Coordinates of C-alpha atoms in Angstrom, one line a residue:
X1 CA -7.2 -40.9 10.0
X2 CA -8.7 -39.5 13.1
X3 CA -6.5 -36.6 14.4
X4 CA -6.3 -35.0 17.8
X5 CA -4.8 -31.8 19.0
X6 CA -4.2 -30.8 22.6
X7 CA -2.8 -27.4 23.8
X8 CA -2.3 -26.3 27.6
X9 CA -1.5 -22.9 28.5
X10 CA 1.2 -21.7 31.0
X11 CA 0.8 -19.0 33.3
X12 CA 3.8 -16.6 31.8
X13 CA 1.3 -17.0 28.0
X14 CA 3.5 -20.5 26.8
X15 CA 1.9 -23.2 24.7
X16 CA 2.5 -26.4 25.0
X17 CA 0.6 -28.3 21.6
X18 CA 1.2 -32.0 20.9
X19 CA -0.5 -33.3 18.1
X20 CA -1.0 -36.9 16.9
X21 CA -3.0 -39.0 14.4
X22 CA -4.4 -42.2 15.2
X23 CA -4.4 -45.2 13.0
X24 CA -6.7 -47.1 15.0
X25 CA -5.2 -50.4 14.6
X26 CA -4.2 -50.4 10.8
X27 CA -1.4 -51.8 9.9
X28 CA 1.0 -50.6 7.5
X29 CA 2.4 -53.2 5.2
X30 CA 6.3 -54.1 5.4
X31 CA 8.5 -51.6 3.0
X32 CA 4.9 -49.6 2.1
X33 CA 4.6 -45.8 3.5
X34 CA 1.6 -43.7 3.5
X35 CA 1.1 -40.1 4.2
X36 CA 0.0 -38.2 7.5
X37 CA -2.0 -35.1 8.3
X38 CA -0.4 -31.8 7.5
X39 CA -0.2 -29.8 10.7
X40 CA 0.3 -26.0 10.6
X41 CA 0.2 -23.5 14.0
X42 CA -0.8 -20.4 13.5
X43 CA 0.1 -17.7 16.1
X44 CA -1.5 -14.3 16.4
X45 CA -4.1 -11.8 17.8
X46 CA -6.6 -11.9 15.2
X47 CA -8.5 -15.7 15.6
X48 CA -11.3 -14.4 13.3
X49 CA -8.5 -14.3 10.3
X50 CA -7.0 -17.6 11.7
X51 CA -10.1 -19.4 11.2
X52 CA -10.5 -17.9 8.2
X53 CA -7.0 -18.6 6.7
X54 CA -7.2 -22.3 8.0
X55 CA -10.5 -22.9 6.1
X56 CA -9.0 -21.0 3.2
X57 CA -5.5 -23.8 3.2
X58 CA -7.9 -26.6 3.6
X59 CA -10.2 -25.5 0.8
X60 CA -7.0 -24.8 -1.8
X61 CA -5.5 -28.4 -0.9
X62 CA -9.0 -30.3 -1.1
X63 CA -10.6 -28.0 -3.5
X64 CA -14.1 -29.3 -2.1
X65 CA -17.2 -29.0 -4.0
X66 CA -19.1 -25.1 -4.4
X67 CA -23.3 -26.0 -5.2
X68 CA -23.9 -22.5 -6.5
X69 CA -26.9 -21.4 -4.9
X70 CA -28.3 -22.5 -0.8
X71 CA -31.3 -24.6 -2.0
X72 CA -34.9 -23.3 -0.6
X73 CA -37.8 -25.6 -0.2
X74 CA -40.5 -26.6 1.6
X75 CA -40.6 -29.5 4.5
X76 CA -43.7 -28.4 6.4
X77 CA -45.2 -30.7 9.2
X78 CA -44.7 -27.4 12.2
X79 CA -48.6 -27.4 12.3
X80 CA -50.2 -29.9 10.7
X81 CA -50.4 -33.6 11.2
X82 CA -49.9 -35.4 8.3
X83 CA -49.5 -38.9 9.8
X84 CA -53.0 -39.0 12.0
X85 CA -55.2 -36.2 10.8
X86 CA -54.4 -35.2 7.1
X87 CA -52.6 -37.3 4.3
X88 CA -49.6 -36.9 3.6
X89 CA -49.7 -37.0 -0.5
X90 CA -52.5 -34.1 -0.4
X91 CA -50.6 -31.9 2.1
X92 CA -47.6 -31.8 -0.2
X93 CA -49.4 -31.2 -3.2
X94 CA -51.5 -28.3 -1.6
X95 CA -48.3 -26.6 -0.4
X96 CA -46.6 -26.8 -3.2
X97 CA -49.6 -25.4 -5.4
X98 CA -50.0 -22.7 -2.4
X99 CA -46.2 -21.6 -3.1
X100 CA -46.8 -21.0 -6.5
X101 CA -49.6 -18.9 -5.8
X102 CA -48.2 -17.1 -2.7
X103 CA -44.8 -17.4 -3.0
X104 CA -43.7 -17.0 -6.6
X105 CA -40.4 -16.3 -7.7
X106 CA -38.5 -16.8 -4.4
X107 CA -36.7 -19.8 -5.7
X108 CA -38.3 -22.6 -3.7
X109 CA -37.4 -25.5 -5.7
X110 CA -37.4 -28.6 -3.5
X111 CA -39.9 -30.6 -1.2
X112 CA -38.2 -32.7 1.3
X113 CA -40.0 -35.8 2.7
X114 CA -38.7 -37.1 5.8
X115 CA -39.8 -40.9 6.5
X116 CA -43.2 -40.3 5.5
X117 CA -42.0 -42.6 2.0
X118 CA -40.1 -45.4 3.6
X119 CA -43.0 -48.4 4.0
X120 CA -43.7 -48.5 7.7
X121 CA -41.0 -45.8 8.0
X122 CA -38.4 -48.3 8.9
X123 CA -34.8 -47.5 8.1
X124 CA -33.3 -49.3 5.2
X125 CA -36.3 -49.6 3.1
X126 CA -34.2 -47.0 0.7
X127 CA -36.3 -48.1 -2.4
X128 CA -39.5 -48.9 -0.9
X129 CA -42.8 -47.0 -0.8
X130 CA -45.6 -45.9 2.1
X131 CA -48.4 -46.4 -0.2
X132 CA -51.1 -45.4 2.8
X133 CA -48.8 -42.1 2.7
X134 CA -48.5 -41.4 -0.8
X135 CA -51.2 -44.0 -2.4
X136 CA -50.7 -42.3 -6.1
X137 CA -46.7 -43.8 -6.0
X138 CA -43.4 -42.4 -6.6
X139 CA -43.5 -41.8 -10.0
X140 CA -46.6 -39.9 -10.1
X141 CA -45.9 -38.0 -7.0
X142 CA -42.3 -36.7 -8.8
X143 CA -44.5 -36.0 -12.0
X144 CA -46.6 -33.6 -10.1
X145 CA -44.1 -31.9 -8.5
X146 CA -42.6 -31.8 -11.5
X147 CA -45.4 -30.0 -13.3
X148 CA -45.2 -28.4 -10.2
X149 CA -41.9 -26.9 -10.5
X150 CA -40.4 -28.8 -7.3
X151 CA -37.9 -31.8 -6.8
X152 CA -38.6 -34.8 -4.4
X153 CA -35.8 -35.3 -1.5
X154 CA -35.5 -37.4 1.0
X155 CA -34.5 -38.5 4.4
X156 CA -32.0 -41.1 4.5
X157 CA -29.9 -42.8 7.5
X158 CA -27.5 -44.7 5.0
X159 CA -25.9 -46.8 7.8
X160 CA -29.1 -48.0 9.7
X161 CA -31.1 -51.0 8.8
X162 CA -34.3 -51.5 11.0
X163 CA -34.1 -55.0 12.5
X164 CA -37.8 -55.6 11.3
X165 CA -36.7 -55.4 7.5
X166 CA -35.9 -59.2 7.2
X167 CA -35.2 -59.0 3.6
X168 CA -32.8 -56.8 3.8
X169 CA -31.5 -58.1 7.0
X170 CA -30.8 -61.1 5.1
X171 CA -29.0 -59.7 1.8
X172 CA -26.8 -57.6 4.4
X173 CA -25.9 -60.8 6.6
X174 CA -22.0 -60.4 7.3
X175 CA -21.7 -56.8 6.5
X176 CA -22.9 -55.2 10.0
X177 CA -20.5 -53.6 12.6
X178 CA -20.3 -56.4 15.4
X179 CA -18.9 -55.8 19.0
X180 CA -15.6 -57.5 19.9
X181 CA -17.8 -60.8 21.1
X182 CA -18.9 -60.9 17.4
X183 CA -22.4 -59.8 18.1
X184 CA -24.6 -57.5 16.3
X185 CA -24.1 -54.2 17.3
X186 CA -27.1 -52.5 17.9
X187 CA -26.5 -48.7 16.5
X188 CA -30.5 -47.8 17.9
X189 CA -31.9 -49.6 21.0
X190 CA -35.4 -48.9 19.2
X191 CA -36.8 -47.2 16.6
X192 CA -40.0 -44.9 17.4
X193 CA -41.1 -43.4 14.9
X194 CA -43.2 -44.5 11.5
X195 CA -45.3 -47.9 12.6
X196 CA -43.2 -48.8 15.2
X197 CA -44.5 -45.9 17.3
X198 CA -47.9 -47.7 17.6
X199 CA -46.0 -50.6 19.2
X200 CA -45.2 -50.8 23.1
X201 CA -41.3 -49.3 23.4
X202 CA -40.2 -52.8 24.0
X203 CA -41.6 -54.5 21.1
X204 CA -39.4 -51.4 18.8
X205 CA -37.1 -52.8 16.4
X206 CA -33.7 -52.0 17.0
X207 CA -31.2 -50.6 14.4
X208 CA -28.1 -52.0 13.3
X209 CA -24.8 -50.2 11.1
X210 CA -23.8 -51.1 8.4
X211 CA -20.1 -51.8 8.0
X212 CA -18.8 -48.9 5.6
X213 CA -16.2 -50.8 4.0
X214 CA -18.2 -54.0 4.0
X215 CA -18.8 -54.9 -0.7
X216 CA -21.9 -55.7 0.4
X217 CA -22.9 -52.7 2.4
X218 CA -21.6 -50.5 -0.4
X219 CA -23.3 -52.9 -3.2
X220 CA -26.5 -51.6 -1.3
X221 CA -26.1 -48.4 -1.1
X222 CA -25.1 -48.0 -4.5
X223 CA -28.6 -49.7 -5.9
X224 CA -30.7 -47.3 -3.2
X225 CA -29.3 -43.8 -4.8
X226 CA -28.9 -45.1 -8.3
X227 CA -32.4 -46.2 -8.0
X228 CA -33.6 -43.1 -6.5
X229 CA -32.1 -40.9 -8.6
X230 CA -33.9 -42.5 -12.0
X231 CA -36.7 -41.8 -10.0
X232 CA -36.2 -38.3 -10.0
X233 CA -34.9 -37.3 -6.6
X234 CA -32.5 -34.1 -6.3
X235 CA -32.2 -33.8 -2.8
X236 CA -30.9 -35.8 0.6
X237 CA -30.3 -35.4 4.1
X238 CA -28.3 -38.1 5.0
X239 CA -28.7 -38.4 8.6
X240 CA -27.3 -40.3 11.5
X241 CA -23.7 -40.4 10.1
X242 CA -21.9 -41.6 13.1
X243 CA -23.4 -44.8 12.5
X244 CA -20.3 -45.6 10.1
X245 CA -17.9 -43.2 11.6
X246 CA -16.4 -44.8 14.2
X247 CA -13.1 -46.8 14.8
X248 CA -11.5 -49.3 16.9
X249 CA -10.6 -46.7 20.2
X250 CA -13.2 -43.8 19.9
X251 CA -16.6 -43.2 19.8
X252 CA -18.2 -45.1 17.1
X253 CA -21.9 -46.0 16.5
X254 CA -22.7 -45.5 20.3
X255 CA -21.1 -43.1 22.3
X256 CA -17.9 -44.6 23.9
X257 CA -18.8 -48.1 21.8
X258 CA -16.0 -50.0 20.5
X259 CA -16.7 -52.3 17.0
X260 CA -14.6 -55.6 16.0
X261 CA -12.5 -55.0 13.2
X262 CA -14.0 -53.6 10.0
X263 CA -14.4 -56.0 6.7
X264 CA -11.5 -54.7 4.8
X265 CA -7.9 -54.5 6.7
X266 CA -6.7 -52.1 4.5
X267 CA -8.9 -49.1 5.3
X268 CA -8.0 -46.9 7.9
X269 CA -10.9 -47.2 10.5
X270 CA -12.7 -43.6 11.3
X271 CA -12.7 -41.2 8.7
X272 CA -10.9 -43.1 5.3
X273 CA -14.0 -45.9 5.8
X274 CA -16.8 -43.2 6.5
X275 CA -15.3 -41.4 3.3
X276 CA -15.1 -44.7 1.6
X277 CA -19.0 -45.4 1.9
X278 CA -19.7 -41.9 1.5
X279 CA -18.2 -41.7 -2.0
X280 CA -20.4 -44.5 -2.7
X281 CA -23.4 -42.1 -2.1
X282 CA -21.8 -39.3 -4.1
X283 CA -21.5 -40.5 -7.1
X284 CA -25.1 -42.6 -7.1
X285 CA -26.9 -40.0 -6.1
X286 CA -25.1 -37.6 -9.0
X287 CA -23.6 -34.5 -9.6
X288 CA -26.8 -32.7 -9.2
X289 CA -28.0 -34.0 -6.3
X290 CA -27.7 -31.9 -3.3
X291 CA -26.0 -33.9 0.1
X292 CA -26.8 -32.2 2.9
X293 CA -25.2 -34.4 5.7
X294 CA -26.3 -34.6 9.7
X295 CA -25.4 -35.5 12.7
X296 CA -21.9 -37.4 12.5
X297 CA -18.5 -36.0 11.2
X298 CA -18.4 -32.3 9.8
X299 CA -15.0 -31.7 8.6
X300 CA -14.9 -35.6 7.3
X301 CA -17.5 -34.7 4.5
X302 CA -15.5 -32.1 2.9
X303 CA -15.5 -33.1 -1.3
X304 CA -18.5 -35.4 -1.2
X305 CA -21.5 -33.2 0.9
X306 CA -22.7 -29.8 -0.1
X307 CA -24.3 -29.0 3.1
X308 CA -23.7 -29.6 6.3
X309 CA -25.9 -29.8 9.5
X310 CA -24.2 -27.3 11.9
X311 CA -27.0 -27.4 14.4
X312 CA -29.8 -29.5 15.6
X313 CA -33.4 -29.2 14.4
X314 CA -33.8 -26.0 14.5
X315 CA -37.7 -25.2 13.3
X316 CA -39.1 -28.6 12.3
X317 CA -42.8 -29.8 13.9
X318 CA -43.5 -33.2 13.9
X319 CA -46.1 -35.0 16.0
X320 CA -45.2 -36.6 19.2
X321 CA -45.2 -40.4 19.2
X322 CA -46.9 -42.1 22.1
X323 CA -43.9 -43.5 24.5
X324 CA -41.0 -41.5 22.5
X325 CA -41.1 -38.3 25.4
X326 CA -39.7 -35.9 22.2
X327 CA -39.5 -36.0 18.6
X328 CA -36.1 -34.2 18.0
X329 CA -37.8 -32.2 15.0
X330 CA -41.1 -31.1 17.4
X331 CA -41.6 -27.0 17.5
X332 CA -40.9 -26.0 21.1
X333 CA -42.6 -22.5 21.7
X334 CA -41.5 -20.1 24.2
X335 CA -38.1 -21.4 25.1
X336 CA -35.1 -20.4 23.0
X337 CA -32.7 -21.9 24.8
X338 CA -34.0 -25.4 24.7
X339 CA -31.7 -27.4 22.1
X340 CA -33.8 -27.3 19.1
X341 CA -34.5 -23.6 19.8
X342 CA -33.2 -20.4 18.1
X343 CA -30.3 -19.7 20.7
X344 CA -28.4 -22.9 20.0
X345 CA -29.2 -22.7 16.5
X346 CA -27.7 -18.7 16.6
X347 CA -24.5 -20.4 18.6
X348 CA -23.8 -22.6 15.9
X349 CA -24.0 -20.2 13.4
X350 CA -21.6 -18.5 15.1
X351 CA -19.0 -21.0 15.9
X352 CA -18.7 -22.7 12.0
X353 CA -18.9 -19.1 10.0
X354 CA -15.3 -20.0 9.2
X355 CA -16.5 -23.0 6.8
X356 CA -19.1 -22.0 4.8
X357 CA -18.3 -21.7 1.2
X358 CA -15.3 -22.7 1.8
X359 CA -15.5 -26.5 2.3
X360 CA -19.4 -26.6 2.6
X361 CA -22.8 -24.6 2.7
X362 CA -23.1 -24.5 6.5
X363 CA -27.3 -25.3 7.3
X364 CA -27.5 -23.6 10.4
X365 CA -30.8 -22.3 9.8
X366 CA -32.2 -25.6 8.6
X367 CA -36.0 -25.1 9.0
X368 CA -37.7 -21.7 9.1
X369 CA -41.1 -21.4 10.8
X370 CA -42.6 -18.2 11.8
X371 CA -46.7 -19.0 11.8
X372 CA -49.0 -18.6 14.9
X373 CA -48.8 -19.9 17.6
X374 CA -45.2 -19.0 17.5
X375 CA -45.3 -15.3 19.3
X376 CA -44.5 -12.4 16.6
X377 CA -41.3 -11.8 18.5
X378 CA -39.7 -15.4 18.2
X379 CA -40.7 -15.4 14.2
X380 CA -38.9 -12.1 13.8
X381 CA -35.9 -14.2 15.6
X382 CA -35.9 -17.0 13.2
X383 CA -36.4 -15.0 10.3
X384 CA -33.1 -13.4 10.9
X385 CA -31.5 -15.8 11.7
X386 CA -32.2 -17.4 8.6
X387 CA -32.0 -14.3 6.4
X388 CA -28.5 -13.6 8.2
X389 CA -27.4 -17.3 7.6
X390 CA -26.1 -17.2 4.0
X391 CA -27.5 -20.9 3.8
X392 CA -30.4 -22.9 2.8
X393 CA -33.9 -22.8 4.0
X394 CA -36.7 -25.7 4.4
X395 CA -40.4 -23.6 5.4
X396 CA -42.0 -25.4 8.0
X397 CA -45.4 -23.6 7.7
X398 CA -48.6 -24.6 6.1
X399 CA -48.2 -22.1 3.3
X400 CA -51.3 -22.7 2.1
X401 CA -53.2 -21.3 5.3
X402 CA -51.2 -19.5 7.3
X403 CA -51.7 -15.3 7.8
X404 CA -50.7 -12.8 5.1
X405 CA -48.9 -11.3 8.0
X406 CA -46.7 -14.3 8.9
X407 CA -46.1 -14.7 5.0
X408 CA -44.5 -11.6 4.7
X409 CA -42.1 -12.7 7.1
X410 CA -40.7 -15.3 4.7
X411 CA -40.8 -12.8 2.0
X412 CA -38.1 -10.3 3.8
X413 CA -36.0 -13.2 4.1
X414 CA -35.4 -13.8 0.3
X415 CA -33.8 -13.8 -1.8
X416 CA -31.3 -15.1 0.5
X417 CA -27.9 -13.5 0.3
X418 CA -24.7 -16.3 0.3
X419 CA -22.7 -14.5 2.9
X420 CA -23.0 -15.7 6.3
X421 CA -22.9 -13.2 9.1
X422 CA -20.3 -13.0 11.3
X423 CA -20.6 -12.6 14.9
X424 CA -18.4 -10.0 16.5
X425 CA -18.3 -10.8 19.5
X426 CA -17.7 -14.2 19.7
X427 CA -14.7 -14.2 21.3
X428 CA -16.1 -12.2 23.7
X429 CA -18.7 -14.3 25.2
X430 CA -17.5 -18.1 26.2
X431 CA -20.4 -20.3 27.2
X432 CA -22.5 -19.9 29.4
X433 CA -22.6 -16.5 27.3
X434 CA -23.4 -16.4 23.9
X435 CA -22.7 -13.9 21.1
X436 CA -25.0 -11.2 20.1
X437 CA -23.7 -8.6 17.4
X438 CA -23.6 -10.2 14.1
X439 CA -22.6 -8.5 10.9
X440 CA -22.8 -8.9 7.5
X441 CA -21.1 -6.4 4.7
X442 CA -23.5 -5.8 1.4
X443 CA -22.0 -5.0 -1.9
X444 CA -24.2 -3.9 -4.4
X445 CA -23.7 -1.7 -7.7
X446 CA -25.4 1.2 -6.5
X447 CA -23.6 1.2 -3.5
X448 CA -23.0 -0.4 0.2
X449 CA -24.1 -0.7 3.3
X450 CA -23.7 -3.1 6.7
X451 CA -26.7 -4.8 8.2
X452 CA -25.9 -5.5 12.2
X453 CA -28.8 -7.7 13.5
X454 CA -28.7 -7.6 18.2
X455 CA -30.2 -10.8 19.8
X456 CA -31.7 -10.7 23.2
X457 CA -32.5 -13.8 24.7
X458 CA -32.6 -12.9 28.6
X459 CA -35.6 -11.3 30.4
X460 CA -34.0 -8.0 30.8
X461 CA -33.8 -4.9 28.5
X462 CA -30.2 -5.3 26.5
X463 CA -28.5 -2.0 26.2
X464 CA -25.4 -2.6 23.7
X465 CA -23.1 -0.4 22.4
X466 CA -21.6 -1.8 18.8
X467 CA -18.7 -0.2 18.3
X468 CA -18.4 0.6 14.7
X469 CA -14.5 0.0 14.0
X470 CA -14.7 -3.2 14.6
X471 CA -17.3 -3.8 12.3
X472 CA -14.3 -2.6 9.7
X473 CA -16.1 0.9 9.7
X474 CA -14.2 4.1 10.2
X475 CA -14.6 5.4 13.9
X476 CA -14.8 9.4 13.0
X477 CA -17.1 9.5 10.1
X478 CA -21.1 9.6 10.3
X479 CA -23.2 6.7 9.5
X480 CA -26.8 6.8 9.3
X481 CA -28.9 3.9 10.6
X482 CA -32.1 2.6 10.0
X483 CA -33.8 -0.2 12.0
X484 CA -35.4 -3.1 10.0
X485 CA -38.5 -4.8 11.9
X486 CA -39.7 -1.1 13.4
X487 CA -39.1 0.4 10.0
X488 CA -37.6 3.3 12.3
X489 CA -35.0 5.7 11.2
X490 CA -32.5 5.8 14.3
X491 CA -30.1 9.1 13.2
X492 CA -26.3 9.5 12.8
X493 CA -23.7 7.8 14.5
X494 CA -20.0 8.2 15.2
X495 CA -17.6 5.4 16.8
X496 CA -20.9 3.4 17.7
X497 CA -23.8 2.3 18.2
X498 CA -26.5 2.1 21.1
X499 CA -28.4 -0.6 20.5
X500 CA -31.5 -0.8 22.5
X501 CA -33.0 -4.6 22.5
X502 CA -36.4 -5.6 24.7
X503 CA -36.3 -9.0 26.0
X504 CA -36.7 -12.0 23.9
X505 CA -36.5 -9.8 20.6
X506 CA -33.9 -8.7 18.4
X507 CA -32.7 -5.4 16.5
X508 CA -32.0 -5.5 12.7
X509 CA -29.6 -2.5 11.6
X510 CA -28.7 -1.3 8.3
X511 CA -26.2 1.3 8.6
X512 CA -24.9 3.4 5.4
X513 CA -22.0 5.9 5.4
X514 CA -23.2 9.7 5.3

């Protein structure tokens, strides 16, 4: 069940904590119990530790699934048009033949294709096909990436069903989320993207939820990942999640939106019916498919997602659809702190360190693009931020043309390390600020060493000092540094360091003990 926890602090350092758990209207039958959440306090000076030892008791209770490596792949899209000026079949196939050529033996396994397959690129159309997208068909397009050495995956909003699919609209009758009046509730005002971007905004179909705990809604589902799994695909972002999240009293498919009752009484609305649906999805999609889940609950997904979404789209180019002001995956140069730029994306990474590989792969990274026009100072930003991310990577470049230059970028940031890095000073700098010093420990046979990467997203020169004990280093002995992207040798330290950082750029330090 949904949970809440409220604290309030005093002015002589008293707590006050209440916490509660919220049934949202279910009923529990006469002389039956169930259990409730488990909640334990933790008090002490250290919250780096308590975050880690509460991710550490949820992950021994739950014992959530561990996908052994951070998949790497290839999305593209940052800089080419595959919709209006190229075709989408031959862009794929090109990139994945330039990958073997260029970038051989970095692991790249998967190609992701994001509603480029769906027929008219309308939600719901799970096992359907855009045959003016990929004319040669899904089988033949999974045998060449096969021979290729790549696995299809896909985009998928499980909960959404476009209002133009009137097939499916009718199989699905009765198992949509309705408001209280008993009318459809619409999850989407209008879709924008795929064919319906070539229509006026008001003649966009609208898309409806799915009720997660509706046979029928499962029933589907279940068909759309079995199928796609025969077919070959390995990989999913399941997207939109808060479409079948919601309950009775909060936030469900709209922000603030309240649903009638769900289909089945006996599920606990929120969380058991998201979970509910969700295992559907888990076990039709297989074992060795990897869930990589967006944009709805986090901590809900733990035991059925591998991955979670811990940002917002972060590196991804699309084109802009006439009408639709912003694609949420368009490439925004020259403005970190815009919401699908590099700053939130570094926050993020920040604030869920605590969870990854613990109860999930946290994606804060999600896609890494470095090519021009992107100034050589923000692709050194996103490379280390994916390098220092410990998570999966989706290139959004055209690897088959971009710069030997901007390819070696990608290169220093694999074979990607599992660790995240953690920042240090997070506690230290409460929005508006942000964190800046984060730090990652290296344990190798031959020895060890700490890599300290220093962001700088203001205008001004950052002078830092990182002070070595608290990266767990011993204040009187001397370390000798070296700094990555100027391939400069900085000299010994003792109890810190002065890190020097121009604007917009960022320091990469590897410091070994002398």
């Amino acid at each position: 069940a949904d949970t809440e926890v409220r604290h309030r602090a005093t002015a002589d350092g008293v707590f006050d904590v209440m916490a509660q758990t919220d049934f949202a209207g279910w009923q529990l039958a006469p002389g039956a119990n169930t259990p409730v959440e488990t909640f334990i306090l933790q008090v002490g000076s250290n919250p780096h530790a308590q975050l880690d030892r509460w991710a550490e008791i949820v992950a021994a209770r739950l014992q959530p699934r561990q996908w052994p490596v951070a998949p790497l792949g290839w999305l593209g899209w940052s800089w080419v048009d595959a919709y209006n000026v190229e075709q989408c079949e031959e862009v794929v196939l090109r990139n994945c033949a330039a990958i073997n050529r260029r970038l051989a033996g970095f692991g790249l396994d998967y190609v992701w294709v994001s509603i480029a397959n769906l027929p008219g690129g309308h939600p719901g159309a799970w096992t359907g096909w855009n045959t003016n997208n990929f004319p040669s068909g899904p089988e033949k397009l999974v045998q060449q990436l096969r021979e290729l050495g790549f696995k299809l995956g896909l985009w998928c909003g499980p909960f959404w069903v476009s209002a133009d699919l009137k097939e499916e609209m009718a199989e699905l009758e009765g198992a949509f989320l309705r408001n209280p009046d008993g009318s459809l509730l619409v999850s989407l005002d209008h879709w924008r993207y795929g064919d319906a971007a070539l229509l006026p905004v008001e003649q966009r179909p609208p898309l409806y939820a799915l009720d997660p705990t509706h046979p029928k809604a499962l029933a589907f589902l279940e068909r759309a990942f079995t199928a796609n799994r025969e077919l070959g695909v390995r990989y999913y972002m399941i997207d939109f999640l808060y479409a079948g999240a919601g309950n009775l009293n909060r936030p469900g498919p709209l922000p603030g939106a309240d649903h009638a009752p769900l289909h089945n009484p006996q599920i606990v609305p929120g969380p058991e019916a998201f979970q509910t649906a969700l295992q559907v999805i888990r076990a039709a999609a297989g074992p060795d498919t990897y869930l990589l889940a967006s944009t709805g609950p986090t901590l809900h997904t733990v035991t059925v997602a591998d991955g979670i979404r811990t940002g917002n789209d972060f590196g991804e180019g699309r084109s802009i659809a006439k009408d639709s002001f912003f694609y949420p995956a368009t490439s925004v140069i020259n403005s970190s702190s815009f919401w699908t730029g590099c700053l939130p994306a570094l926050r993020n990474q920040a604030a869920a360190h605590y969870t990854h590989r613990r109860l999930y792969i946290n994606d804060s990274g999600n896609v890494l693009t470095v090519d021009q026009p992107l100034p050589l100072s923000d692709a050194r930003i996103n490379a280390t931020i994916h390098a220092m991310c410990g998570g999966p990577t989706m290139l959004g470049d055209d690897v088959d043309r971009m710069a030997n230059s901007r390819l070696a970028l990608i290169k220093k940031t694999l074979p990607r390390a599992p660790e995240a890095a953690s920042a240090v000073d997070l506690f230290d700098a409460p929005a508006p600020d942000h964190p800046k010093i984060f730090h990652r420990h290296v344990e190798q046979e031959w020895g060890s060493y700490e890599v300290v990467a220093v962001y700088n997203f203001t205008p001004e020169p950052l002078h830092l000092p990182v002070v070595l004990s608290r990266l767990g280093l011993t204040a009187e002995t001397d370390y000798l540094v070296w700094e990555f992207w100027d391939e400069r040798y900085i000299g010994r330290v003792q109890n810190h360091l002065d890190a020097f950082v121009p604007p917009g750029t960022v320091k990469v330090y590897r410091l070994v003990r002398d």
